[in-house]
């Protein structure tokens, strides 16, 4: 999939992961993503609030 994405002109992949979701954060790190310094995004759904962090990976 990465060659097709790169061929389409994309240079970066982005993920938004809940701050408390350490399992997904570990998978992101294993896949080559790193945490950005972007401000956390507040997500509210059905009375629950989650803070989401942005992760990025460059596409070769």
XYZ file of C-alpha atoms in Angstrom, residues 12-60:
49
model
C 3.060 11.832 5.526
C 0.633 9.516 7.306
C -1.235 10.824 10.369
C -2.977 9.057 13.227
C -5.096 10.424 16.051
C -4.850 8.238 19.158
C -6.464 8.699 22.566
C -3.906 9.765 25.159
C -4.849 6.902 27.485
C -4.703 4.237 24.740
C -1.205 2.921 25.370
C -1.716 -0.244 23.312
C -2.426 1.772 20.141
C 0.484 4.087 20.929
C 2.829 1.067 21.112
C 1.550 -0.196 17.760
C 2.081 3.259 16.250
C 5.681 3.371 17.498
C 6.322 -0.130 16.120
C 4.977 1.042 12.745
C 7.360 4.006 12.669
C 5.052 6.790 13.878
C 6.107 9.443 16.376
C 4.121 11.766 18.607
C 3.868 15.380 17.440
C 3.890 18.532 19.542
C 0.480 19.565 18.208
C -2.072 20.516 20.872
C -4.334 17.709 22.052
C -7.768 17.549 20.473
C -10.763 17.273 22.796
C -13.335 14.719 21.660
C -16.710 14.473 23.386
C -19.084 11.602 22.704
C -22.100 10.478 24.715
C -21.003 12.395 27.792
C -17.467 11.023 27.747
C -14.460 13.228 27.032
C -11.276 11.947 25.404
C -8.120 13.804 24.566
C -6.534 12.790 21.297
C -2.874 13.123 20.308
C -1.547 13.340 16.758
C 1.088 10.899 15.526
C 2.892 11.088 12.161
C 5.088 8.985 9.922
C 6.868 10.109 6.777
C 6.091 8.109 3.656
C 9.286 7.194 1.797
